[in-house]
Short mmCIF file of C-alpha atoms in Angstrom, two decimals:
data_model
loop_
_atom_site.label_atom_id
_atom_site.label_comp_id
_atom_site.label_asym_id
_atom_site.label_seq_id
_atom_site.Cartn_x
_atom_site.Cartn_y
_atom_site.Cartn_z
CA MET A 3 133.42 45.37 -13.84
CA ILE A 4 129.66 44.80 -13.68
CA LEU A 5 128.00 43.92 -10.36
CA ASP A 6 124.39 42.95 -9.69
CA GLY A 7 122.58 45.98 -8.35
CA HIS A 8 120.21 43.80 -6.35
CA SER A 9 123.13 42.57 -4.22
CA PRO A 10 123.54 44.48 -0.93
CA GLU A 11 127.26 43.71 -1.05
CA ALA A 12 127.56 45.34 -4.49
CA ILE A 13 125.70 48.43 -3.29
CA GLU A 14 127.96 48.70 -0.25
CA GLN A 15 131.10 48.29 -2.36
CA ALA A 16 129.91 51.03 -4.73
CA ALA A 17 129.05 53.38 -1.85
CA ARG A 18 132.53 52.91 -0.36
CA ARG A 19 134.14 53.69 -3.72
CA LEU A 20 132.08 56.84 -4.09
CA ARG A 21 132.93 57.93 -0.54
CA ALA A 22 136.62 57.50 -1.49
CA GLY A 23 136.21 59.89 -4.45
CA GLN A 24 136.02 57.27 -7.18
CA LEU A 25 133.52 56.95 -10.05
CA VAL A 26 130.69 54.39 -10.25
CA ALA A 27 128.16 53.90 -13.05
CA PHE A 28 124.63 53.26 -11.82
CA PRO A 29 121.15 52.74 -13.29
CA THR A 30 118.27 55.17 -13.15
CA GLU A 31 114.85 54.90 -14.70
CA THR A 32 115.98 57.29 -17.48
CA VAL A 33 119.54 56.28 -18.48
CA TYR A 34 122.65 54.97 -16.73
CA GLY A 35 124.62 57.66 -14.90
CA LEU A 36 128.33 58.10 -14.22
CA GLY A 37 128.36 58.99 -10.55
CA ALA A 38 130.69 60.83 -8.18
CA ASP A 39 130.29 62.53 -4.80
CA ALA A 40 128.65 65.80 -5.83
CA ALA A 41 130.20 67.71 -2.92
CA ASN A 42 133.73 66.54 -3.80
CA ASP A 43 134.97 68.81 -6.59
CA ALA A 44 138.01 66.61 -7.27
CA ALA A 45 135.80 63.53 -7.69
CA VAL A 46 133.45 65.45 -9.98
CA ALA A 47 136.43 66.53 -12.07
CA GLY A 48 136.96 62.82 -12.72
CA ILE A 49 133.57 62.66 -14.42
CA PHE A 50 134.47 65.48 -16.81
CA ALA A 51 137.80 63.82 -17.59
CA ALA A 52 136.31 60.36 -18.15
CA LYS A 53 133.57 61.65 -20.45
CA GLY A 54 135.64 64.27 -22.26
CA ARG A 55 132.97 66.75 -21.19
CA PRO A 56 133.62 70.51 -20.94
CA SER A 57 133.93 71.43 -17.26
CA ASP A 58 131.49 74.34 -17.64
CA HIS A 59 128.69 72.03 -18.83
CA PRO A 60 126.81 71.32 -15.58
CA LEU A 61 125.83 67.96 -14.14
CA ILE A 62 122.65 66.85 -12.37
CA VAL A 63 122.90 65.91 -8.70
CA HIS A 64 120.92 62.81 -7.70
CA VAL A 65 119.56 62.53 -4.15
CA CYS A 66 117.74 59.79 -2.28
CA ALA A 67 114.10 59.86 -1.22
CA GLY A 68 112.91 60.60 2.31
CA ALA A 69 114.47 62.62 5.10
CA LYS A 70 118.03 62.19 3.81
CA GLY A 71 116.91 63.48 0.44
CA ASP A 72 115.31 66.52 2.07
CA GLU A 73 118.60 67.19 3.86
CA ALA A 74 120.48 66.90 0.57
CA LEU A 75 118.09 69.32 -1.12
CA SER A 76 118.79 71.87 1.59
CA ARG A 77 122.52 71.23 1.43
CA PHE A 78 122.86 71.85 -2.31
CA ALA A 79 120.09 74.39 -3.00
CA LEU A 80 118.66 77.52 -1.47
CA PRO A 81 114.96 77.29 -0.46
CA LEU A 82 112.77 76.51 -3.46
CA PRO A 83 109.68 78.56 -4.40
CA ASP A 84 106.26 77.09 -3.70
CA PHE A 85 105.66 75.99 -7.30
CA ALA A 86 108.93 74.06 -7.28
CA MET A 87 108.08 72.28 -4.04
CA LYS A 88 104.76 71.26 -5.60
CA LEU A 89 106.75 69.64 -8.43
CA VAL A 90 108.97 67.86 -5.91
CA HIS A 91 105.94 66.44 -4.12
CA ALA A 92 104.24 65.46 -7.38
CA PHE A 93 107.13 63.86 -9.31
CA TRP A 94 109.94 62.84 -6.92
CA PRO A 95 111.12 60.16 -7.04
CA GLY A 96 110.86 60.31 -10.83
CA PRO A 97 112.27 61.62 -14.11
CA LEU A 98 112.14 65.35 -13.29
CA THR A 99 115.16 67.62 -12.71
CA LEU A 100 114.77 71.02 -11.10
CA ILE A 101 117.26 73.87 -11.54
CA ALA A 102 117.55 75.81 -8.28
CA PRO A 103 119.76 78.55 -6.82
CA ARG A 104 122.85 76.81 -5.40
CA GLN A 105 124.01 77.02 -1.82
CA PRO A 106 127.28 78.98 -1.83
CA GLY A 107 130.35 76.83 -1.41
CA VAL A 108 128.70 73.51 -2.26
CA GLY A 109 128.73 71.61 -5.56
CA ALA A 110 130.52 74.26 -7.62
CA ALA A 111 132.17 71.73 -9.94
CA ALA A 112 128.94 69.80 -10.46
CA ALA A 113 127.19 73.07 -11.29
CA GLY A 114 129.78 73.95 -13.92
CA GLY A 115 130.70 77.03 -11.89
CA GLN A 116 127.19 78.49 -12.02
CA ASP A 117 125.19 79.79 -9.04
CA THR A 118 122.39 77.36 -9.95
CA ILE A 119 122.37 73.57 -9.66
CA GLY A 120 120.27 70.74 -11.11
CA LEU A 121 118.70 68.27 -8.67
CA ARG A 122 116.69 65.11 -9.12
CA CYS A 123 115.48 62.11 -7.13
CA PRO A 124 115.47 59.01 -9.38
CA SER A 125 112.82 56.33 -8.92
CA HIS A 126 114.89 53.30 -9.94
CA PRO A 127 115.08 50.99 -6.88
CA VAL A 128 118.77 50.22 -7.45
CA ALA A 129 119.57 53.93 -7.71
CA GLN A 130 117.65 54.56 -4.50
CA ALA A 131 119.48 51.74 -2.71
CA LEU A 132 122.82 53.20 -3.81
CA LEU A 133 121.88 56.78 -2.89
CA THR A 134 120.65 55.65 0.53
CA ALA A 135 123.88 53.74 1.15
CA CYS A 136 125.89 56.77 0.03
CA ALA A 137 123.96 59.01 2.44
CA GLU A 138 124.85 56.62 5.27
CA HIS A 139 128.52 57.06 4.28
CA GLY A 140 128.21 60.86 4.33
CA VAL A 141 127.77 61.33 0.56
CA ALA A 142 124.67 63.53 0.28
CA GLY A 143 124.24 63.35 -3.49
CA LEU A 144 125.75 61.92 -6.64
CA ALA A 145 126.62 64.05 -9.65
CA GLY A 146 125.55 61.76 -12.45
CA PRO A 147 125.52 62.64 -16.16
CA SER A 148 124.84 59.87 -18.66
CA ALA A 149 127.56 57.20 -18.56
CA ASN A 150 128.92 57.67 -22.07
CA ARG A 151 131.49 59.75 -23.92
CA PHE A 152 130.36 63.35 -24.23
CA GLY A 153 127.88 64.04 -27.01
CA ARG A 154 127.29 60.37 -27.86
CA VAL A 155 124.25 58.14 -27.45
CA SER A 156 123.18 57.68 -23.83
CA PRO A 157 123.38 54.17 -22.32
CA THR A 158 120.29 52.28 -21.21
CA THR A 159 121.97 49.01 -20.15
CA ALA A 160 125.05 48.13 -18.14
CA GLN A 161 126.55 46.59 -21.27
CA HIS A 162 126.23 49.92 -23.09
CA VAL A 163 128.27 51.54 -20.29
CA GLN A 164 130.89 48.81 -20.41
CA GLY A 165 131.44 49.52 -24.10
CA GLU A 166 132.20 53.18 -23.36
CA PHE A 167 134.84 52.94 -20.62
CA ASP A 168 137.76 50.78 -19.49
CA ASP A 169 137.48 47.76 -17.23
CA ASP A 170 138.41 49.67 -14.08
CA LEU A 171 135.00 51.34 -13.88
CA LEU A 172 132.58 49.72 -11.44
CA ILE A 173 129.14 49.39 -13.05
CA ILE A 174 126.05 48.58 -11.00
CA ASP A 175 123.61 46.64 -13.17
CA GLY A 176 119.92 47.39 -12.70
CA GLY A 177 118.66 46.01 -16.00
CA PRO A 178 117.39 48.01 -19.00
CA CYS A 179 116.17 51.52 -18.18
CA GLU A 180 112.40 51.81 -18.09
CA VAL A 181 112.05 55.39 -19.39
CA GLY A 182 114.99 55.41 -21.82
CA ILE A 183 115.50 59.17 -22.30
CA GLU A 184 116.83 61.71 -19.85
CA SER A 185 114.69 63.59 -17.35
CA THR A 186 112.53 66.60 -18.03
CA ILE A 187 114.38 69.71 -16.80
CA VAL A 188 112.45 72.66 -15.33
CA ASP A 189 114.29 75.83 -14.32
CA CYS A 190 112.93 77.10 -11.00
CA SER A 191 115.57 79.76 -10.40
CA ARG A 192 113.82 82.74 -12.00
CA GLY A 193 110.48 82.89 -10.18
CA VAL A 194 108.47 80.98 -12.79
CA PRO A 195 108.76 77.41 -14.17
CA VAL A 196 110.73 77.31 -17.44
CA LEU A 197 111.11 74.19 -19.57
CA LEU A 198 114.77 73.65 -20.48
CA ARG A 199 114.60 70.03 -21.68
CA PRO A 200 111.48 67.95 -22.44
CA GLY A 201 111.19 64.38 -21.24
CA LEU A 202 108.63 61.79 -20.22
CA ILE A 203 106.82 64.17 -17.86
CA THR A 204 104.77 66.42 -20.11
CA ARG A 205 103.96 70.12 -20.07
CA ALA A 206 100.35 69.43 -19.10
CA GLN A 207 101.43 67.30 -16.14
CA ILE A 208 103.86 69.96 -14.92
CA GLU A 209 101.32 72.77 -15.20
CA ALA A 210 98.64 70.72 -13.43
CA ALA A 211 101.01 69.90 -10.58
CA CYS A 212 102.47 73.35 -9.93
CA GLY A 213 99.44 75.45 -10.84
CA GLU A 214 101.41 77.77 -13.12
CA LYS A 215 101.96 78.10 -16.84
CA LEU A 216 105.16 76.42 -17.98
CA ARG A 217 107.26 78.94 -19.89
CA ASP A 218 109.50 78.17 -22.84
CA ARG A 219 113.12 79.21 -22.98
CA HIS A 220 112.46 82.13 -25.36
CA ASP A 221 109.68 83.59 -23.14
CA LEU A 222 112.07 85.31 -20.72
CA SER A 223 114.63 88.00 -21.49
CA ALA A 224 117.02 86.73 -18.78
CA PRO A 225 119.49 84.13 -20.09
CA ASP A 226 118.89 80.47 -19.26
CA PRO A 227 121.17 78.75 -16.79
CA ARG A 228 123.28 76.13 -18.55
CA ALA A 229 121.79 72.67 -18.14
CA SER A 230 122.59 69.08 -19.10
CA GLY A 231 121.59 67.87 -22.55
CA THR A 232 120.62 71.26 -23.96
CA LEU A 233 123.37 71.69 -26.55
CA GLU A 234 122.11 71.87 -30.12
CA ALA A 235 124.07 68.75 -31.14
CA HIS A 236 123.96 65.82 -28.73
CA TYR A 237 122.97 62.14 -28.33
CA ALA A 238 124.67 61.29 -31.62
CA PRO A 239 125.46 57.82 -32.96
CA THR A 240 128.42 57.29 -35.28
CA ALA A 241 126.08 57.01 -38.27
CA LYS A 242 124.49 60.20 -39.60
CA VAL A 243 120.88 60.65 -38.46
CA ARG A 244 118.32 62.22 -40.80
CA LEU A 245 114.72 62.98 -39.82
CA MET A 246 112.20 62.49 -42.64
CA ASP A 247 108.48 61.98 -43.06
CA ALA A 248 107.28 58.53 -44.06
CA LYS A 249 106.64 59.55 -47.66
CA ALA A 250 110.20 60.87 -48.05
CA ILE A 251 111.64 57.67 -46.58
CA GLN A 252 109.67 55.52 -49.00
CA THR A 253 110.59 57.74 -51.95
CA GLY A 254 114.26 57.48 -51.03
CA LEU A 255 114.09 53.70 -50.76
CA ASP A 256 112.29 53.48 -54.11
CA LEU A 257 114.92 55.63 -55.83
CA LEU A 258 117.79 53.57 -54.43
CA GLY A 259 116.02 50.30 -55.22
CA ALA A 260 118.01 47.09 -54.87
CA ASP A 261 121.26 49.05 -54.60
CA ALA A 262 120.38 50.55 -51.22
CA LYS A 263 122.87 49.60 -48.49
CA ASN A 264 124.44 50.86 -45.27
CA ILE A 265 121.12 52.44 -44.29
CA ALA A 266 118.93 51.78 -41.25
CA VAL A 267 115.31 52.93 -41.10
CA TRP A 268 113.25 53.46 -37.94
CA SER A 269 109.69 54.41 -38.81
CA ARG A 270 106.16 54.13 -37.46
CA ALA A 271 104.83 53.63 -40.98
CA GLU A 272 105.53 50.40 -42.81
CA VAL A 273 108.08 50.99 -45.57
CA ARG A 274 109.30 48.65 -48.31
CA SER A 275 112.59 48.18 -50.11
CA ARG A 276 113.87 45.90 -52.87
CA SER A 277 117.27 45.80 -51.15
CA SER A 278 118.27 43.01 -48.79
CA HIS A 279 121.08 45.15 -47.36
CA LEU A 280 118.98 47.48 -45.22
CA VAL A 281 118.10 47.40 -41.52
CA LEU A 282 114.37 48.12 -41.14
CA ARG A 283 112.78 48.60 -37.70
CA ARG A 284 109.30 49.73 -36.71
CA MET A 285 109.07 52.58 -34.24
CA PRO A 286 106.31 52.07 -31.65
CA ALA A 287 103.21 54.19 -32.16
CA ASP A 288 103.25 55.04 -28.45
CA ALA A 289 105.59 57.86 -27.41
CA ALA A 290 106.67 56.28 -24.11
CA ALA A 291 107.46 52.97 -25.80
CA ALA A 292 109.47 54.76 -28.50
CA ALA A 293 111.41 56.69 -25.85
CA GLN A 294 112.31 53.47 -24.03
CA LEU A 295 113.78 52.02 -27.24
CA LEU A 296 115.32 55.15 -28.75
CA PHE A 297 118.93 55.07 -27.56
CA ALA A 298 119.19 51.28 -27.66
CA THR A 299 117.97 51.34 -31.26
CA LEU A 300 120.53 53.96 -32.32
CA ARG A 301 123.28 51.96 -30.63
CA ASP A 302 122.17 48.77 -32.37
CA PHE A 303 122.19 50.49 -35.75
CA ASP A 304 125.77 51.61 -35.10
CA ALA A 305 126.73 48.08 -34.09
CA GLN A 306 125.46 46.83 -37.45
CA GLY A 307 127.80 49.21 -39.27
CA VAL A 308 125.28 51.40 -41.10
CA LYS A 309 126.38 54.81 -42.36
CA LEU A 310 122.97 56.50 -42.46
CA ILE A 311 119.97 56.30 -40.12
CA TRP A 312 116.66 57.50 -41.52
CA VAL A 313 114.10 58.16 -38.80
CA GLU A 314 110.47 59.05 -39.32
CA THR A 315 109.93 62.44 -37.68
CA PRO A 316 107.86 62.04 -34.49
CA PRO A 317 104.41 63.65 -34.29
CA ASP A 318 104.30 67.34 -33.39
CA ASP A 319 102.52 66.95 -30.06
CA HIS A 320 103.54 67.21 -26.42
CA ASP A 321 103.58 63.47 -25.73
CA TRP A 322 106.36 63.06 -28.32
CA GLU A 323 108.29 66.20 -27.35
CA GLY A 324 111.06 64.36 -25.48
CA VAL A 325 111.67 61.85 -28.29
CA ARG A 326 111.57 64.60 -30.91
CA ASP A 327 114.06 66.70 -28.92
CA ARG A 328 116.60 63.86 -28.65
CA LEU A 329 116.31 62.96 -32.35
CA GLN A 330 116.67 66.58 -33.47
CA ARG A 331 119.85 66.95 -31.42
CA ALA A 332 121.18 63.62 -32.74
CA ALA A 333 120.50 64.76 -36.29
CA ALA A 334 122.29 68.09 -35.66
CA SER A 335 125.59 66.36 -34.84
#
């Protein structure tokens, strides 16, 4: 059931469902999330069951902006270090998740049983309206992984979500997601900022905001906390994804010639084929534009029944790091 997210009645209906321990899918600027009351372990267990997600793979808790969001931050997390609070002030609301030490006794299921928890304040106006309504009903935060079956391509429209679950799920429609890939995740639980998952917010932006060097996962001897979307294989369509440079794509198309079929190509470079049975799409030259289209493009290729997806490898620079990360994980599946 899809409801218009700009309707106050729809927002109120969703908030009541969430207060009652039910699941609701909702839009964010990154992807659509499958939400439950983050402080209700039984409700959160419903997310893991619906997605087929391992219960030790943690979820991100979404909180509203303003004073209620500050209260939620204090409820779920121990006090953050100064560099983390600088990131909060710089990027919230926005596509940045922070991993923080968890308050004992709160959000254990959402945290996958860990003593750390992921928190974010989304900027999508429909998400904020829902989170604010939830706070008024006593729901401080929503655990909200991507609203799809575990390991598959994340949804960026309400229709994508509808294709993943049965008709009993309430879906709040906020239109296509503006960012299109999941949030940047920075671990703030070990005294220094550590990048766990790249996204739209870049390394340079994070370092400029917090005044510290952003570490990579291999820089510290202490093990990383588990975090959403960091498994080697993830974000996978049904078709097999292969990353290739533009020359290799063109060589492959030339060798197959007119017999090429069941292949989709997404490339920044213009490629040619003598086959009329291919799906050819141009990848935007801008990293943010490519990110916005990434998951929708993979889903569309699947819908057209292709068996192979050839993608031109993104440039090796920080602006493309989030897109490159998602494609590498999709190709590993």
